[in-house]
CSV table of C-alpha atoms in Angstrom, one decimal:
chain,number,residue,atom,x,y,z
A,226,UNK,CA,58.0,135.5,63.5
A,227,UNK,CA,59.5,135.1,59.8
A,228,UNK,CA,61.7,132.4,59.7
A,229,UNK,CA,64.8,134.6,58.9
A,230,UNK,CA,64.5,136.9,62.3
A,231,UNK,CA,63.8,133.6,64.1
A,232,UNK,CA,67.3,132.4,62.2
A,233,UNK,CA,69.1,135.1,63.2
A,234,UNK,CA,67.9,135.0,67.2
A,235,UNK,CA,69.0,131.3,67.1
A,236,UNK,CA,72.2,132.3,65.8
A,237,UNK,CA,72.9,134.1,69.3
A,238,UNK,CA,72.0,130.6,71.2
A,239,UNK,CA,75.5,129.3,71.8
A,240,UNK,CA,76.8,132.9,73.2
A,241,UNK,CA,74.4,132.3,76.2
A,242,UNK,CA,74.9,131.4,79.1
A,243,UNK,CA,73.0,130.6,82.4
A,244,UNK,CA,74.5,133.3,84.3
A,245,UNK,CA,72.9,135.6,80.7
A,246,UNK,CA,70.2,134.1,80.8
A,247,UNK,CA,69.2,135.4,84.6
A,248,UNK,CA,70.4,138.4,83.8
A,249,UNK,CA,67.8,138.9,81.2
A,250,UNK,CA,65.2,137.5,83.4
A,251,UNK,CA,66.3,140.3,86.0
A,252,UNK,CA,65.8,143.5,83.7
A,253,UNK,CA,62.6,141.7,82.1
A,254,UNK,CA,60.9,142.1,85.5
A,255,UNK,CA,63.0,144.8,87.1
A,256,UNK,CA,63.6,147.1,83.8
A,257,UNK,CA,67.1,148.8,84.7
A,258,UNK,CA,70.4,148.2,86.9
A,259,UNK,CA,73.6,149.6,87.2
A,260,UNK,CA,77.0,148.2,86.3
A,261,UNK,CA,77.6,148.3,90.1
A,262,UNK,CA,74.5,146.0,90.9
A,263,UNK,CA,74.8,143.8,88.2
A,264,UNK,CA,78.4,143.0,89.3
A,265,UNK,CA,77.2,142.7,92.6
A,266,UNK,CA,74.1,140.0,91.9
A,267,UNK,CA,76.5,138.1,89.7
A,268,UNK,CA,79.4,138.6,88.8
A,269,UNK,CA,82.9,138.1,91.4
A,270,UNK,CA,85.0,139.9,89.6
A,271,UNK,CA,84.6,143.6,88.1
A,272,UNK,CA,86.5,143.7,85.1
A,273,UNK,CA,85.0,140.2,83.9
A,274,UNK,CA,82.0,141.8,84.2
A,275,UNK,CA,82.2,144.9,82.6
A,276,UNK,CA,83.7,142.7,79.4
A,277,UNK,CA,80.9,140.7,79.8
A,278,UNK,CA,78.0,143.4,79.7
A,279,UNK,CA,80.0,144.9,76.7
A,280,UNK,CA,79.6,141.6,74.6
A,281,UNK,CA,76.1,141.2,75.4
A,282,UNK,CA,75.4,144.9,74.3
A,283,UNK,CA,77.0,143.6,70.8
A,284,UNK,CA,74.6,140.9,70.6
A,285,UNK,CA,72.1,143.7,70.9
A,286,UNK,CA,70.8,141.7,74.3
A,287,UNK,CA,71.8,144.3,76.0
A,288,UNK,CA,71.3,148.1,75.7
A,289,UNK,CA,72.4,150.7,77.7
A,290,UNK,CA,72.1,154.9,78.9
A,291,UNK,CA,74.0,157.4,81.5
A,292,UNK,CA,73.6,160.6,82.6
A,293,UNK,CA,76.0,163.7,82.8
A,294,UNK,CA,76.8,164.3,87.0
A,295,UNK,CA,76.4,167.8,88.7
A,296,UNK,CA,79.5,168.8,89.1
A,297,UNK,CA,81.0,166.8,86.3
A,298,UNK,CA,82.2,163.7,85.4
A,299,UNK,CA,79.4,160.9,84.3
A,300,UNK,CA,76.9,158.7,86.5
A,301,UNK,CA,77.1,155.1,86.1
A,302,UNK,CA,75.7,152.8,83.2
A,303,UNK,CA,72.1,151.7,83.3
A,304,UNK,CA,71.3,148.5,81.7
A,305,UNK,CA,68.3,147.8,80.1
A,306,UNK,CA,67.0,144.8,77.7
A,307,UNK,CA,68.2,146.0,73.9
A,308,UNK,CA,66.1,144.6,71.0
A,309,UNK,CA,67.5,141.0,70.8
A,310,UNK,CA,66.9,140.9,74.8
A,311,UNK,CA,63.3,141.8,74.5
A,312,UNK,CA,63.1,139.1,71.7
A,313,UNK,CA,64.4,136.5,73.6
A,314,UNK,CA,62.5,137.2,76.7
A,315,UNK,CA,59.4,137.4,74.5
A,316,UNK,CA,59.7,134.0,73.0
A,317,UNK,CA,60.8,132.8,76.4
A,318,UNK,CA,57.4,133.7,78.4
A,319,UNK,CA,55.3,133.2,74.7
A,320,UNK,CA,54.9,136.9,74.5
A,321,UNK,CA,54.4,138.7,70.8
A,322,UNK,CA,57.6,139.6,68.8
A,323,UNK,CA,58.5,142.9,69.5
A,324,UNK,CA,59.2,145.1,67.0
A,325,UNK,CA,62.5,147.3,66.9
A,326,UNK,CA,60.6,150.4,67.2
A,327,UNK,CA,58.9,148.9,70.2
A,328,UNK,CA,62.1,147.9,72.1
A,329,UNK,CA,63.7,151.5,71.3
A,330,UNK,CA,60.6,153.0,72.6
A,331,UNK,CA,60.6,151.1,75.9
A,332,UNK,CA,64.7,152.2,76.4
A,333,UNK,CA,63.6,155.9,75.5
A,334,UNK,CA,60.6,155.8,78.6
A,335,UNK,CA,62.7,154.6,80.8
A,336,UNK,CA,65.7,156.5,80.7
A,337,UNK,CA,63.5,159.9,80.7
A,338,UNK,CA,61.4,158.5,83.7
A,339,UNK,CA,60.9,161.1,86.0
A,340,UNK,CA,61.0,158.1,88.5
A,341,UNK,CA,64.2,156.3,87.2
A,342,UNK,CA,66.1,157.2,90.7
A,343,UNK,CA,63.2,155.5,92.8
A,344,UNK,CA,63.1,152.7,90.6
A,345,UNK,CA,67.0,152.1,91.2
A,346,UNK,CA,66.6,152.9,94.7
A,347,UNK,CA,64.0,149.7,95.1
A,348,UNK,CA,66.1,147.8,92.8
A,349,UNK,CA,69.1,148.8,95.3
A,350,UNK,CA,67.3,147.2,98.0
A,351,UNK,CA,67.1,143.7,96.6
A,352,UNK,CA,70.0,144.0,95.5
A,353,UNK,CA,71.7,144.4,99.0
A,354,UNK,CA,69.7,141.4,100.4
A,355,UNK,CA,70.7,138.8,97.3
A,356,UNK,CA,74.9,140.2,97.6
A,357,UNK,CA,74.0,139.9,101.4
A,358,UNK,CA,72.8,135.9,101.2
A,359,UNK,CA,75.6,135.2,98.5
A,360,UNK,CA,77.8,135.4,101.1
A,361,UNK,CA,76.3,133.7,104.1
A,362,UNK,CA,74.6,130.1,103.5
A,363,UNK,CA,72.2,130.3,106.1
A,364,UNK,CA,70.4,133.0,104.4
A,365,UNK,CA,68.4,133.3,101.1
A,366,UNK,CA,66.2,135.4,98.8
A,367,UNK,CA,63.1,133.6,98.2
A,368,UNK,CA,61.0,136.3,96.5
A,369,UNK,CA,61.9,139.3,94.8
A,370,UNK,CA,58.4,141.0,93.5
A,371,UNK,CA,58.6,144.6,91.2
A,372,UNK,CA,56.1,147.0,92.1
A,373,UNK,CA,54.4,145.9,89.1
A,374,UNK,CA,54.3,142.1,90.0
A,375,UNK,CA,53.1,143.1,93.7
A,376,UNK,CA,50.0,145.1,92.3
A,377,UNK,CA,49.3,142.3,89.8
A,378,UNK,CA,49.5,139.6,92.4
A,379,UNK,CA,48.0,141.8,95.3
A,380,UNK,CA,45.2,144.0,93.3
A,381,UNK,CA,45.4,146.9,95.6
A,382,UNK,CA,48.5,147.5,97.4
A,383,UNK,CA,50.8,149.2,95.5
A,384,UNK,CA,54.2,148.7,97.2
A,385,UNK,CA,57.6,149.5,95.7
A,386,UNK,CA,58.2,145.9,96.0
A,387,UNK,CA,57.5,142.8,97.9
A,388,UNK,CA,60.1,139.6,99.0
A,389,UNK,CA,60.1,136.6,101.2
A,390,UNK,CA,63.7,136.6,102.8
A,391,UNK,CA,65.1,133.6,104.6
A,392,UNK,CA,67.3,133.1,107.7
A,393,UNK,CA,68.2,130.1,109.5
A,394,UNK,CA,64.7,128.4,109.1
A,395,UNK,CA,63.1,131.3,109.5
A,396,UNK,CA,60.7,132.6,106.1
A,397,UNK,CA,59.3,136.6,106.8
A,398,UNK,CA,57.1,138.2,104.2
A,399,UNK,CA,57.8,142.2,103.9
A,400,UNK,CA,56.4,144.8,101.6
A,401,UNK,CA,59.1,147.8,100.7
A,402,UNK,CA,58.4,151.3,100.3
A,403,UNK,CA,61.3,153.0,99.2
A,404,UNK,CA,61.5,156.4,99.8
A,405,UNK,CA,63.6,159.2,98.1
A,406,UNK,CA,62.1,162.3,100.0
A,407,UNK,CA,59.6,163.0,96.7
A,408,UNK,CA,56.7,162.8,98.8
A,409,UNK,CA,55.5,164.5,102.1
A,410,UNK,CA,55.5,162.0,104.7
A,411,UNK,CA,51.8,161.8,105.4
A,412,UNK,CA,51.8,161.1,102.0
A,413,UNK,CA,53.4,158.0,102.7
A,414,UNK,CA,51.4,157.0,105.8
A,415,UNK,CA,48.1,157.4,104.4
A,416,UNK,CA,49.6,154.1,102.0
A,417,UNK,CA,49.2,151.9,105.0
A,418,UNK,CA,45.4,152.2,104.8
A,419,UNK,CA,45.7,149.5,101.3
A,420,UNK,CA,47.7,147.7,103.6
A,421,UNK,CA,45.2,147.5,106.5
A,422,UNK,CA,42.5,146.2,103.5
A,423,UNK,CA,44.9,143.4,102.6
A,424,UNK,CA,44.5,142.1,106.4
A,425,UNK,CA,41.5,142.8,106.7
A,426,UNK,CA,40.7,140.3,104.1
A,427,UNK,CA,43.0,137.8,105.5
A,428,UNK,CA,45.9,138.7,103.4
A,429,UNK,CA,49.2,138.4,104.6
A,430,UNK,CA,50.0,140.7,107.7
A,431,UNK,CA,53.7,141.5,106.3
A,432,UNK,CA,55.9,143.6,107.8
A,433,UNK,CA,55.7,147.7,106.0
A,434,UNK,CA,59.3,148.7,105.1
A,435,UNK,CA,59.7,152.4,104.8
A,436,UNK,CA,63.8,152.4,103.7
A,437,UNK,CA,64.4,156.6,104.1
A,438,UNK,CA,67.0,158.7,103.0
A,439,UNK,CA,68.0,160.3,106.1
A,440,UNK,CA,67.6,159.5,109.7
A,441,UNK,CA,65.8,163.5,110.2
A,442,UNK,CA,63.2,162.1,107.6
A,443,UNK,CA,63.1,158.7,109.8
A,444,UNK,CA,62.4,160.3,113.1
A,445,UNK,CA,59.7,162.5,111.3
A,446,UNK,CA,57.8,158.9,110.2
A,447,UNK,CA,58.1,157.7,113.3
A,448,UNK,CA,56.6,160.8,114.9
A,449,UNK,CA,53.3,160.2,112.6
A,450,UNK,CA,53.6,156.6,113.0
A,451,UNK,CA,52.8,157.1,116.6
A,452,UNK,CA,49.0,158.6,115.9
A,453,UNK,CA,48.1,155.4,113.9
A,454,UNK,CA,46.6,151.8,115.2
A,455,UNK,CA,49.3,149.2,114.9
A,456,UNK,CA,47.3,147.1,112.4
A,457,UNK,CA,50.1,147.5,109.8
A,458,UNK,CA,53.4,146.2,111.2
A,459,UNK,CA,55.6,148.5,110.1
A,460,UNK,CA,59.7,149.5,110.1
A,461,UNK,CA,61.9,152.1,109.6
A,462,UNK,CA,65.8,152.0,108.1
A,463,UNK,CA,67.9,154.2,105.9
A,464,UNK,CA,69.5,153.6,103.0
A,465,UNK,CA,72.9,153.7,104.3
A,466,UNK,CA,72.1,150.2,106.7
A,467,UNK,CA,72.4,146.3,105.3
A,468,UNK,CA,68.5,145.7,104.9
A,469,UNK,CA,69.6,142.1,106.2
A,470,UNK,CA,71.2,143.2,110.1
A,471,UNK,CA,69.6,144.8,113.0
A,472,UNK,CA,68.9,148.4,111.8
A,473,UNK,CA,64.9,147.9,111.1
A,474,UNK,CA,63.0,150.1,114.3
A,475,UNK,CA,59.5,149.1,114.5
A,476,UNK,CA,56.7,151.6,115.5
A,477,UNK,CA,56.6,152.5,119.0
A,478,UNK,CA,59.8,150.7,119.4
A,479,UNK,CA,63.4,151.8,120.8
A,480,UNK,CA,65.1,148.8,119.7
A,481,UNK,CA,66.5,148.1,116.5
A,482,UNK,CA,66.0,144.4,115.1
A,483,UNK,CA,67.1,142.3,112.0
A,484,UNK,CA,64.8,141.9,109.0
A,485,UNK,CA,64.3,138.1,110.1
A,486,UNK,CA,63.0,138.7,113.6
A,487,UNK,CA,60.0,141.2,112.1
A,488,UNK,CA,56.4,139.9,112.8
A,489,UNK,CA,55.3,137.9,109.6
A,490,UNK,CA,52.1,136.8,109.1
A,491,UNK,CA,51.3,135.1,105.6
A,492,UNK,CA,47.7,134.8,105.7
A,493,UNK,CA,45.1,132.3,105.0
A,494,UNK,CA,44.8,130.4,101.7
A,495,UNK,CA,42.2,132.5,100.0
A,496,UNK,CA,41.7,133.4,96.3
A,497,UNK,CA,43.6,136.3,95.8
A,498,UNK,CA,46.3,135.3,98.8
A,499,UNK,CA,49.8,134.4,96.3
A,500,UNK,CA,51.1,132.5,98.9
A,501,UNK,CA,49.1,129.3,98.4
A,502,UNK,CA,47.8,127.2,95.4
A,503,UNK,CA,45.0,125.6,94.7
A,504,UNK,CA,45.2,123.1,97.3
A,505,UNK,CA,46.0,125.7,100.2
A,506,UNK,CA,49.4,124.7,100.3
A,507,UNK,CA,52.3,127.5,101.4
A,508,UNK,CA,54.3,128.3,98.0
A,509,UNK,CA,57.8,130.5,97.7
């Protein structure tokens, strides 16, 4: 980049901290979160952080959009990278500069998205499990993987997002489907046949979380779950439940169980298996 735009990034250096600089890494992979789940992930205190968010939108780090609410009054802010964010994060991961247009294009996508609430809904998930392990030691978010990560790393299935949560010793691999009622339900169910593939070629065997909107629409699923093989573990929860406790029903189940005691199966070290490296060793 010319050496003055390069001069005036390095300018912003020493407003930057650690806790900034995850939060850039957070919207670079999972492109928008509200004020409420930023101050959740990392932040104790509101107010500090809705100061804090304000200064880093004056560094242009940060940019951000909100919507009018039927009925009136405002829905909450969405964060997104602004230009110098997208700037950093390039220069961090060796990416081309991005131009201004670029990064104002990328805000003006998202924000339209006709998918925005899905994507905040997935993003909402993750969220719950990393404010769930922030306050008990025990437990820990080892992976947090955007739908665009999971196809990358897993070719073919095309999840709403993939993690690796932690508990006591314990390491389960789940895939997430997050589901806002957009689709009809054998919609949904027919995904499971990408999943079956990934076993098939000794993939991981990870749990299939369908996190529903209403308990109707989750007795529905289970209804169709019943007419397929149980190749695919899968489990059902709505959004109103703490992903982390015992609210995930497995298919043909009556018993609810916590996310840590779901079967979780993370393959065999072959080459398009993420979980190992070179050497066949297990990696988070």
């Amino acid at each position: 980049m010319p050496q003055s735009r390069a001069a005036g990034l390095l300018a912003i250096y020493p407003h930057i901290t650690s806790r900034d600089r995850h939060l850039l890494q957070l919207l670079d992979d999972h492109q928008v979160l509200t004020t409420d789940q930023i101050h959740r992930l990392l932040f104790s205190a509101r107010r500090t952080c809705q100061i804090r968010l304000g200064e880093l939108r004056a560094l242009g780090l940060l940019d951000r959009f909100r919507f009018s609410r039927d009925g009136g009054g405002s829905q909450p802010w969405h964060w997104v990278l602004g230009h110098n964010g997208h700037r950093f994060q390039a220069a961090a991961h060796d990416r081309a500069e991005p131009t201004s247009r670029s990064s104002r294009q990328l805000v003006q996508r998202l924000s339209a998205n006709p998918n925005l609430t899905h994507l905040l809904t997935a993003n909402e998930f993750f969220v719950r499990l990393t404010t769930f392990s922030r306050r008990r030691a025990e437990t820990r978010l080892d992976r947090w993987w955007s739908e665009t990560t999971t196809t990358k790393q897993y070719r073919t299935v095309t999840a709403d997002g993939h993690g690796l949560w932690s508990a006591s010793g314990t390491t389960v691999g789940f895939f997430l489907e997050a589901d806002t009622g957009s689709e009809p339900l054998g919609r949904v169910v027919a995904k499971l046949d990408r999943y079956a593939a990934l076993i098939r070629r000794s993939g991981p065997r990870y749990p299939v979380l369908f996190w529903l909107r209403s308990h109707q629409r989750e007795e529905h699923l289970h209804e169709l779950l019943r007419g397929r093989r149980g190749d695919v573990p899968t489990a059902t929860a709505t959004h109103d439940a703490e992903p982390a406790a015992a609210v995930w029903l497995p298919a043909a189940s009556t018993r609810r169980i916590r996310l840590v005691e779901l079967p979780s199966d993370h393959g065999q070290p072959v080459a398009d298996n993420p979980n190992y490296d070179d050497d066949g060793v297990f990696v988070l």
